[in-house]
Amino acid sequence: MTLLAVTGLGKRFAGLQAVDGVSFAVEPGEIYAVIGPNGAGKTTLLNLVTGIYAPSAGRVVLAGEDVTGLRPPDLAARGLSRTFQNLQIFSNLSAVENVMVGAHLRAETGFFAALFRWRGFEGKERALRAEAAELMRRLGIGELADAPAAAMPYGALKRLEIARALASRPRLLLLDEPAAGLNPSEARELVDVVRGIAASGVTIVLVEHNMPLVMAVSSRILVLHHGQKIAEGAPEAIRADREVIKAYLGVGRHTGVRELQDA
Ligand SMILES: Nc1ncnc2c1ncn2[C@@H]1O[C@H](COP(=O)(O)OP(=O)(O)OP(=O)(O)O)[C@@H](O)[C@H]1O
Ligand SMILES: [Mg+2]
């Protein structure tokens, strides 16, 4: 069954149609990328799917359930998780505690609630801490578990955000520019990080300007321009698409047409 189906999604800010009638579907196991020049509406699209904004038009269906307009905690309980374009780190907590915050978002019902009631609060905290530390190891930052988040280098903080998003055990993870601000070798390492997450059974929606990363990992790519979907397809097809090249022409700040074609 389709995991995420978005139909005719729109968001209007005073005088500006930031997202304009966008439709797409993400199948389980995909790494589905969303690209487009600065201001194209990529983050707004994520904000609509994750319940930060209510759409002005359209529907969001998650695993067959209409979730349009639900708030972020209700979507988290249904298996949706995300990272933010700007780091959202609790700098007064340790690294592993930052990841545990993500686990606390998980709905405490069913099996886990029963387990935790039986083991008590301390047992629960211990289990969450162990799981958070294991996630950090999987993301290659295990040695920083007890570090104060405020003292961590930027590249490690970007991974910490991903670890926290995974701590809620999502089915669908939405990443908003995980490579932003990374140096080229750190960005290259994200190829394996993203593939590893997908291989663990988490479907991914990836918003990104880093074309080598997008081209390396994506099953399909959606291209936004002025809030509209102008193309969708496999990486090779997108790289050669005339409309896409035109949209990127003259766009220099993050990614221009050279990066698109060289990737
Ligand atoms: N809360 C808001 N209120 C008013 N306008 C907004 C708001 N959020 C975004 N916009 C506008 O909507 C448009 C799309 O912005 P958005 O942040 O979604 O673009 P983006 O594709 O993520 O760009 P970037 O690649 O720079 O991150 C922009 O013109 C932006 O200024
Ligand atoms: Mg953005």
mmCIF file of C-alpha atoms and ligand atoms in Angstrom:
data_model
loop_
_atom_site.group_PDB
_atom_site.id
_atom_site.type_symbol
_atom_site.label_atom_id
_atom_site.label_comp_id
_atom_site.label_asym_id
_atom_site.label_seq_id
_atom_site.Cartn_x
_atom_site.Cartn_y
_atom_site.Cartn_z
ATOM 1 C CA MET A 1 0.000 0.000 0.000
ATOM 2 C CA THR A 2 1.177 3.536 -0.760
ATOM 3 C CA LEU A 3 2.701 4.982 2.411
ATOM 4 C CA LEU A 4 2.204 8.689 1.701
ATOM 5 C CA ALA A 5 -0.243 10.112 -0.817
ATOM 6 C CA VAL A 6 -0.452 13.872 -1.267
ATOM 7 C CA THR A 7 -3.184 15.257 -3.503
ATOM 8 C CA GLY A 8 -3.618 18.823 -4.724
ATOM 9 C CA LEU A 9 -1.761 20.202 -1.715
ATOM 10 C CA GLY A 10 -1.658 23.989 -1.465
ATOM 11 C CA LYS A 11 -0.521 26.642 0.993
ATOM 12 C CA ARG A 12 -1.148 30.324 0.586
ATOM 13 C CA PHE A 13 0.618 32.923 2.708
ATOM 14 C CA ALA A 14 -0.592 36.518 2.427
ATOM 15 C CA GLY A 15 -0.203 37.215 -1.270
ATOM 16 C CA LEU A 16 2.080 34.252 -1.965
ATOM 17 C CA GLN A 17 1.144 30.772 -3.196
ATOM 18 C CA ALA A 18 4.064 28.918 -1.549
ATOM 19 C CA VAL A 19 2.784 25.436 -2.493
ATOM 20 C CA ASP A 20 0.422 25.161 -5.432
ATOM 21 C CA GLY A 21 -1.596 22.021 -6.172
ATOM 22 C CA VAL A 22 1.173 19.493 -5.554
ATOM 23 C CA SER A 23 0.404 15.765 -5.848
ATOM 24 C CA PHE A 24 2.716 12.795 -5.362
ATOM 25 C CA ALA A 25 2.839 9.349 -3.777
ATOM 26 C CA VAL A 26 5.655 7.661 -1.877
ATOM 27 C CA GLU A 27 5.809 3.866 -1.796
ATOM 28 C CA PRO A 28 7.177 1.893 1.176
ATOM 29 C CA GLY A 29 10.968 1.539 1.049
ATOM 30 C CA GLU A 30 11.548 4.505 -1.252
ATOM 31 C CA ILE A 31 14.048 7.308 -0.828
ATOM 32 C CA TYR A 32 11.966 10.021 -2.444
ATOM 33 C CA ALA A 33 13.738 13.345 -3.007
ATOM 34 C CA VAL A 34 12.223 16.826 -3.302
ATOM 35 C CA ILE A 35 14.441 19.408 -4.985
ATOM 36 C CA GLY A 36 14.023 22.911 -6.371
ATOM 37 C CA PRO A 37 15.603 26.363 -6.215
ATOM 38 C CA ASN A 38 15.571 28.462 -3.010
ATOM 39 C CA GLY A 39 12.042 29.519 -2.146
ATOM 40 C CA ALA A 40 10.466 26.804 -4.332
ATOM 41 C CA GLY A 41 8.276 25.626 -1.441
ATOM 42 C CA LYS A 42 10.144 22.500 -0.307
ATOM 43 C CA THR A 43 10.161 23.246 3.431
ATOM 44 C CA THR A 44 6.574 24.486 3.268
ATOM 45 C CA LEU A 45 5.611 21.175 1.654
ATOM 46 C CA LEU A 46 7.261 19.280 4.536
ATOM 47 C CA ASN A 47 5.518 21.579 7.014
ATOM 48 C CA LEU A 48 2.171 20.701 5.427
ATOM 49 C CA VAL A 49 2.836 16.954 5.446
ATOM 50 C CA THR A 50 4.056 17.004 9.076
ATOM 51 C CA GLY A 51 1.173 19.112 10.400
ATOM 52 C CA ILE A 52 3.124 22.283 11.240
ATOM 53 C CA TYR A 53 0.874 24.178 8.815
ATOM 54 C CA ALA A 54 -2.704 23.383 7.877
ATOM 55 C CA PRO A 55 -3.032 23.252 4.082
ATOM 56 C CA SER A 56 -5.169 25.798 2.246
ATOM 57 C CA ALA A 57 -6.086 23.032 -0.218
ATOM 58 C CA GLY A 58 -5.578 19.328 -0.773
ATOM 59 C CA ARG A 59 -5.218 16.136 1.224
ATOM 60 C CA VAL A 60 -2.510 14.113 2.955
ATOM 61 C CA VAL A 61 -3.112 10.358 3.306
ATOM 62 C CA LEU A 62 -0.745 8.238 5.410
ATOM 63 C CA ALA A 63 -0.993 4.466 4.945
ATOM 64 C CA GLY A 64 -4.578 4.796 3.771
ATOM 65 C CA GLU A 65 -5.695 7.136 6.560
ATOM 66 C CA ASP A 66 -6.618 10.739 5.802
ATOM 67 C CA VAL A 67 -4.405 12.742 8.173
ATOM 68 C CA THR A 68 -4.957 16.192 6.628
ATOM 69 C CA GLY A 69 -4.792 18.899 9.282
ATOM 70 C CA LEU A 70 -3.685 16.595 12.120
ATOM 71 C CA ARG A 71 -1.200 18.144 14.559
ATOM 72 C CA PRO A 72 2.455 17.010 14.708
ATOM 73 C CA PRO A 73 2.065 14.805 17.841
ATOM 74 C CA ASP A 74 -0.838 12.917 16.242
ATOM 75 C CA LEU A 75 1.260 12.371 13.131
ATOM 76 C CA ALA A 76 4.237 11.241 15.239
ATOM 77 C CA ALA A 77 1.969 8.667 16.860
ATOM 78 C CA ARG A 78 1.149 7.412 13.347
ATOM 79 C CA GLY A 79 4.794 6.914 12.440
ATOM 80 C CA LEU A 80 5.872 10.212 10.934
ATOM 81 C CA SER A 81 9.092 11.915 11.988
ATOM 82 C CA ARG A 82 11.288 14.704 10.648
ATOM 83 C CA THR A 83 14.394 16.830 10.973
ATOM 84 C CA PHE A 84 14.546 20.581 10.510
ATOM 85 C CA GLN A 85 16.480 22.760 8.067
ATOM 86 C CA ASN A 86 17.726 24.772 11.052
ATOM 87 C CA LEU A 87 19.116 22.633 13.867
ATOM 88 C CA GLN A 88 16.673 22.101 16.738
ATOM 89 C CA ILE A 89 19.053 20.903 19.444
ATOM 90 C CA PHE A 90 18.581 21.219 23.210
ATOM 91 C CA SER A 91 21.993 22.675 24.000
ATOM 92 C CA ASN A 92 21.595 22.242 27.771
ATOM 93 C CA LEU A 93 21.226 18.450 27.395
ATOM 94 C CA SER A 94 23.786 15.783 26.569
ATOM 95 C CA ALA A 95 23.805 14.218 23.116
ATOM 96 C CA VAL A 96 22.113 11.002 24.197
ATOM 97 C CA GLU A 97 19.456 12.967 26.132
ATOM 98 C CA ASN A 98 18.655 14.871 22.940
ATOM 99 C CA VAL A 99 17.969 11.550 21.233
ATOM 100 C CA MET A 100 15.845 10.373 24.185
ATOM 101 C CA VAL A 101 13.588 13.391 23.675
ATOM 102 C CA GLY A 102 12.650 11.817 20.356
ATOM 103 C CA ALA A 103 11.793 8.502 22.022
ATOM 104 C CA HIS A 104 9.519 10.255 24.522
ATOM 105 C CA LEU A 105 7.431 11.438 21.573
ATOM 106 C CA ARG A 106 6.464 7.841 20.895
ATOM 107 C CA ALA A 107 2.946 7.072 21.988
ATOM 108 C CA GLU A 108 3.187 5.276 25.295
ATOM 109 C CA THR A 109 0.522 2.713 24.650
ATOM 110 C CA GLY A 110 0.323 -1.006 24.126
ATOM 111 C CA PHE A 111 3.292 -3.283 24.584
ATOM 112 C CA PHE A 112 5.809 -0.643 25.630
ATOM 113 C CA ALA A 113 3.520 0.998 28.146
ATOM 114 C CA ALA A 114 2.891 -2.387 29.722
ATOM 115 C CA LEU A 115 6.596 -3.181 29.730
ATOM 116 C CA PHE A 116 7.442 0.169 31.311
ATOM 117 C CA ARG A 117 4.750 -0.100 33.975
ATOM 118 C CA TRP A 118 6.172 -3.460 34.903
ATOM 119 C CA ARG A 119 9.809 -2.338 34.910
ATOM 120 C CA GLY A 120 9.062 1.024 36.504
ATOM 121 C CA PHE A 121 10.299 4.483 35.641
ATOM 122 C CA GLU A 122 13.998 3.797 36.109
ATOM 123 C CA GLY A 123 13.876 0.740 33.924
ATOM 124 C CA LYS A 124 12.112 2.756 31.273
ATOM 125 C CA GLU A 125 14.705 5.513 31.320
ATOM 126 C CA ARG A 126 17.475 2.933 31.155
ATOM 127 C CA ALA A 127 15.878 1.221 28.165
ATOM 128 C CA LEU A 128 15.361 4.518 26.344
ATOM 129 C CA ARG A 129 18.935 5.573 27.037
ATOM 130 C CA ALA A 130 20.313 2.278 25.711
ATOM 131 C CA GLU A 131 18.191 2.532 22.579
ATOM 132 C CA ALA A 132 19.237 6.160 22.037
ATOM 133 C CA ALA A 133 22.920 5.268 22.440
ATOM 134 C CA GLU A 134 22.500 2.414 19.948
ATOM 135 C CA LEU A 135 20.942 4.824 17.421
ATOM 136 C CA MET A 136 23.895 7.165 17.864
ATOM 137 C CA ARG A 137 26.265 4.248 17.215
ATOM 138 C CA ARG A 138 24.358 3.382 14.026
ATOM 139 C CA LEU A 139 24.774 6.978 12.866
ATOM 140 C CA GLY A 140 28.514 6.933 13.547
ATOM 141 C CA ILE A 141 28.461 9.296 16.536
ATOM 142 C CA GLY A 142 28.349 6.696 19.322
ATOM 143 C CA GLU A 143 31.483 7.998 21.026
ATOM 144 C CA LEU A 144 29.746 11.349 21.626
ATOM 145 C CA ALA A 145 26.800 9.918 23.621
ATOM 146 C CA ASP A 146 27.736 11.661 26.871
ATOM 147 C CA ALA A 147 29.059 14.841 25.290
ATOM 148 C CA PRO A 148 27.205 18.073 26.052
ATOM 149 C CA ALA A 149 25.277 18.824 22.844
ATOM 150 C CA ALA A 150 26.547 22.408 23.010
ATOM 151 C CA ALA A 151 30.125 21.167 22.578
ATOM 152 C CA MET A 152 29.478 18.971 19.516
ATOM 153 C CA PRO A 153 30.760 19.899 16.057
ATOM 154 C CA TYR A 154 28.136 20.933 13.488
ATOM 155 C CA GLY A 155 28.428 17.770 11.388
ATOM 156 C CA ALA A 156 27.777 15.575 14.432
ATOM 157 C CA LEU A 157 24.774 17.716 15.430
ATOM 158 C CA LYS A 158 23.216 17.150 11.992
ATOM 159 C CA ARG A 159 23.492 13.403 12.606
ATOM 160 C CA LEU A 160 22.201 13.821 16.154
ATOM 161 C CA GLU A 161 19.021 15.358 14.715
ATOM 162 C CA ILE A 162 18.546 12.318 12.520
ATOM 163 C CA ALA A 163 19.117 9.986 15.490
ATOM 164 C CA ARG A 164 16.480 11.868 17.485
ATOM 165 C CA ALA A 165 14.013 11.666 14.610
ATOM 166 C CA LEU A 166 14.602 7.892 14.416
ATOM 167 C CA ALA A 167 14.110 7.469 18.173
ATOM 168 C CA SER A 168 10.343 7.779 17.704
ATOM 169 C CA ARG A 169 10.595 4.655 15.478
ATOM 170 C CA PRO A 170 9.019 6.235 12.409
ATOM 171 C CA ARG A 171 7.730 4.476 9.306
ATOM 172 C CA LEU A 172 8.319 7.659 7.338
ATOM 173 C CA LEU A 173 11.225 10.024 7.963
ATOM 174 C CA LEU A 174 11.326 13.462 6.337
ATOM 175 C CA LEU A 175 14.767 15.092 6.169
ATOM 176 C CA ASP A 176 15.038 18.825 5.419
ATOM 177 C CA GLU A 177 18.523 19.478 4.017
ATOM 178 C CA PRO A 178 20.604 17.019 6.071
ATOM 179 C CA ALA A 179 23.710 17.971 4.027
ATOM 180 C CA ALA A 180 23.346 21.738 4.483
ATOM 181 C CA GLY A 181 26.496 23.218 6.009
ATOM 182 C CA LEU A 182 28.471 19.976 5.760
ATOM 183 C CA ASN A 183 31.824 19.871 4.004
ATOM 184 C CA PRO A 184 32.026 17.697 0.856
ATOM 185 C CA SER A 185 33.425 14.631 2.621
ATOM 186 C CA GLU A 186 30.816 14.844 5.416
ATOM 187 C CA ALA A 187 28.134 15.175 2.732
ATOM 188 C CA ARG A 188 29.471 12.097 0.910
ATOM 189 C CA GLU A 189 29.222 10.103 4.151
ATOM 190 C CA LEU A 190 25.500 10.876 4.231
ATOM 191 C CA VAL A 191 24.997 8.586 1.231
ATOM 192 C CA ASP A 192 25.616 5.547 3.431
ATOM 193 C CA VAL A 193 23.744 7.069 6.386
ATOM 194 C CA VAL A 194 20.597 7.633 4.313
ATOM 195 C CA ARG A 195 20.832 4.242 2.593
ATOM 196 C CA GLY A 196 21.349 2.561 5.968
ATOM 197 C CA ILE A 197 18.194 4.130 7.379
ATOM 198 C CA ALA A 198 16.187 3.036 4.335
ATOM 199 C CA ALA A 199 17.659 -0.482 4.588
ATOM 200 C CA SER A 200 16.396 -0.654 8.184
ATOM 201 C CA GLY A 201 12.842 -0.338 6.860
ATOM 202 C CA VAL A 202 12.222 3.404 7.175
ATOM 203 C CA THR A 203 10.841 5.163 4.094
ATOM 204 C CA ILE A 204 12.490 8.529 3.445
ATOM 205 C CA VAL A 205 11.442 11.859 1.951
ATOM 206 C CA LEU A 206 14.632 13.847 1.350
ATOM 207 C CA VAL A 207 14.614 17.617 0.734
ATOM 208 C CA GLU A 208 18.100 18.530 -0.397
ATOM 209 C CA HIS A 209 20.204 20.910 -2.492
ATOM 210 C CA ASN A 210 23.224 18.590 -2.556
ATOM 211 C CA MET A 211 22.840 17.027 -6.003
ATOM 212 C CA PRO A 212 25.507 14.301 -5.660
ATOM 213 C CA LEU A 213 23.660 13.048 -2.552
ATOM 214 C CA VAL A 214 20.224 13.278 -4.211
ATOM 215 C CA MET A 215 21.367 11.553 -7.390
ATOM 216 C CA ALA A 216 23.151 8.784 -5.448
ATOM 217 C CA VAL A 217 20.352 7.728 -3.106
ATOM 218 C CA SER A 218 16.981 8.630 -4.622
ATOM 219 C CA SER A 219 14.550 6.192 -6.168
ATOM 220 C CA ARG A 220 12.557 9.125 -7.578
ATOM 221 C CA ILE A 221 12.830 12.907 -7.517
ATOM 222 C CA LEU A 222 10.098 15.550 -7.397
ATOM 223 C CA VAL A 223 11.061 19.011 -8.645
ATOM 224 C CA LEU A 224 9.292 22.070 -7.251
ATOM 225 C CA HIS A 225 9.449 25.523 -8.827
ATOM 226 C CA HIS A 226 7.407 28.499 -7.581
ATOM 227 C CA GLY A 227 5.372 26.053 -5.480
ATOM 228 C CA GLN A 228 4.444 23.847 -8.418
ATOM 229 C CA LYS A 229 5.542 20.368 -9.389
ATOM 230 C CA ILE A 230 7.394 20.760 -12.680
ATOM 231 C CA ALA A 231 8.861 17.262 -12.945
ATOM 232 C CA GLU A 232 8.997 13.871 -11.258
ATOM 233 C CA GLY A 233 11.059 10.832 -12.168
ATOM 234 C CA ALA A 234 14.229 8.785 -11.856
ATOM 235 C CA PRO A 235 17.498 10.666 -11.219
ATOM 236 C CA GLU A 236 18.797 10.224 -14.800
ATOM 237 C CA ALA A 237 15.575 11.582 -16.283
ATOM 238 C CA ILE A 238 15.488 14.573 -13.921
ATOM 239 C CA ARG A 239 19.082 15.504 -14.663
ATOM 240 C CA ALA A 240 18.258 15.707 -18.387
ATOM 241 C CA ASP A 241 14.830 17.366 -18.058
ATOM 242 C CA ARG A 242 14.670 20.682 -19.964
ATOM 243 C CA GLU A 243 12.111 22.274 -17.613
ATOM 244 C CA VAL A 244 14.254 21.365 -14.615
ATOM 245 C CA ILE A 245 17.411 22.767 -16.188
ATOM 246 C CA LYS A 246 15.533 25.972 -17.030
ATOM 247 C CA ALA A 247 14.306 26.319 -13.426
ATOM 248 C CA TYR A 248 17.844 26.020 -12.132
ATOM 249 C CA LEU A 249 19.458 28.333 -14.696
ATOM 250 C CA GLY A 250 20.795 31.436 -13.042
ATOM 251 C CA VAL A 251 20.260 30.058 -9.562
ATOM 252 C CA GLY A 252 23.599 30.356 -7.845
ATOM 253 C CA ARG A 253 23.209 30.467 -4.097
ATOM 254 C CA HIS A 254 22.866 26.786 -3.327
ATOM 255 C CA THR A 255 22.690 24.807 -6.496
ATOM 256 C CA GLY A 256 22.862 25.835 -10.084
ATOM 257 C CA VAL A 257 22.446 23.930 -13.281
ATOM 258 C CA ARG A 258 26.146 22.887 -13.250
ATOM 259 C CA GLU A 259 25.753 21.001 -9.964
ATOM 260 C CA LEU A 260 22.581 19.408 -11.259
ATOM 261 C CA GLN A 261 24.243 18.106 -14.396
ATOM 262 C CA ASP A 262 27.623 17.245 -12.886
ATOM 263 C CA ALA A 263 26.129 15.227 -10.039
HETATM 264 N N1 LIG B 1 5.544 31.277 7.431
HETATM 265 C C1 LIG B 1 5.649 31.927 6.262
HETATM 266 N N2 LIG B 1 4.997 33.086 6.027
HETATM 267 C C2 LIG B 1 5.088 33.736 4.844
HETATM 268 N N3 LIG B 1 5.805 33.271 3.796
HETATM 269 C C3 LIG B 1 6.485 32.122 3.967
HETATM 270 C C4 LIG B 1 6.441 31.381 5.195
HETATM 271 N N4 LIG B 1 7.200 30.264 5.059
HETATM 272 C C5 LIG B 1 7.700 30.319 3.816
HETATM 273 N N5 LIG B 1 7.273 31.422 3.159
HETATM 274 C C6 LIG B 1 7.585 31.774 1.765
HETATM 275 O O1 LIG B 1 7.167 30.680 0.956
HETATM 276 C C7 LIG B 1 8.098 30.463 -0.111
HETATM 277 C C8 LIG B 1 8.624 29.054 -0.034
HETATM 278 O O2 LIG B 1 9.466 28.952 1.096
HETATM 279 P P1 LIG B 1 10.133 27.582 1.543
HETATM 280 O O3 LIG B 1 10.850 27.845 2.814
HETATM 281 O O4 LIG B 1 9.119 26.508 1.540
HETATM 282 O O5 LIG B 1 11.175 27.338 0.354
HETATM 283 P P2 LIG B 1 12.296 26.227 0.205
HETATM 284 O O6 LIG B 1 12.074 25.552 -1.103
HETATM 285 O O7 LIG B 1 12.362 25.387 1.413
HETATM 286 O O8 LIG B 1 13.623 27.134 0.087
HETATM 287 P P3 LIG B 1 15.133 26.856 0.606
HETATM 288 O O9 LIG B 1 15.753 25.961 -0.435
HETATM 289 O O10 LIG B 1 15.774 28.208 0.624
HETATM 290 O O11 LIG B 1 15.058 26.218 1.948
HETATM 291 C C9 LIG B 1 9.176 31.529 0.041
HETATM 292 O O12 LIG B 1 8.861 32.607 -0.800
HETATM 293 C C10 LIG B 1 9.073 31.917 1.510
HETATM 294 O O13 LIG B 1 9.507 33.242 1.709
HETATM 295 MG MG MG B 2 13.766 25.010 2.845
#
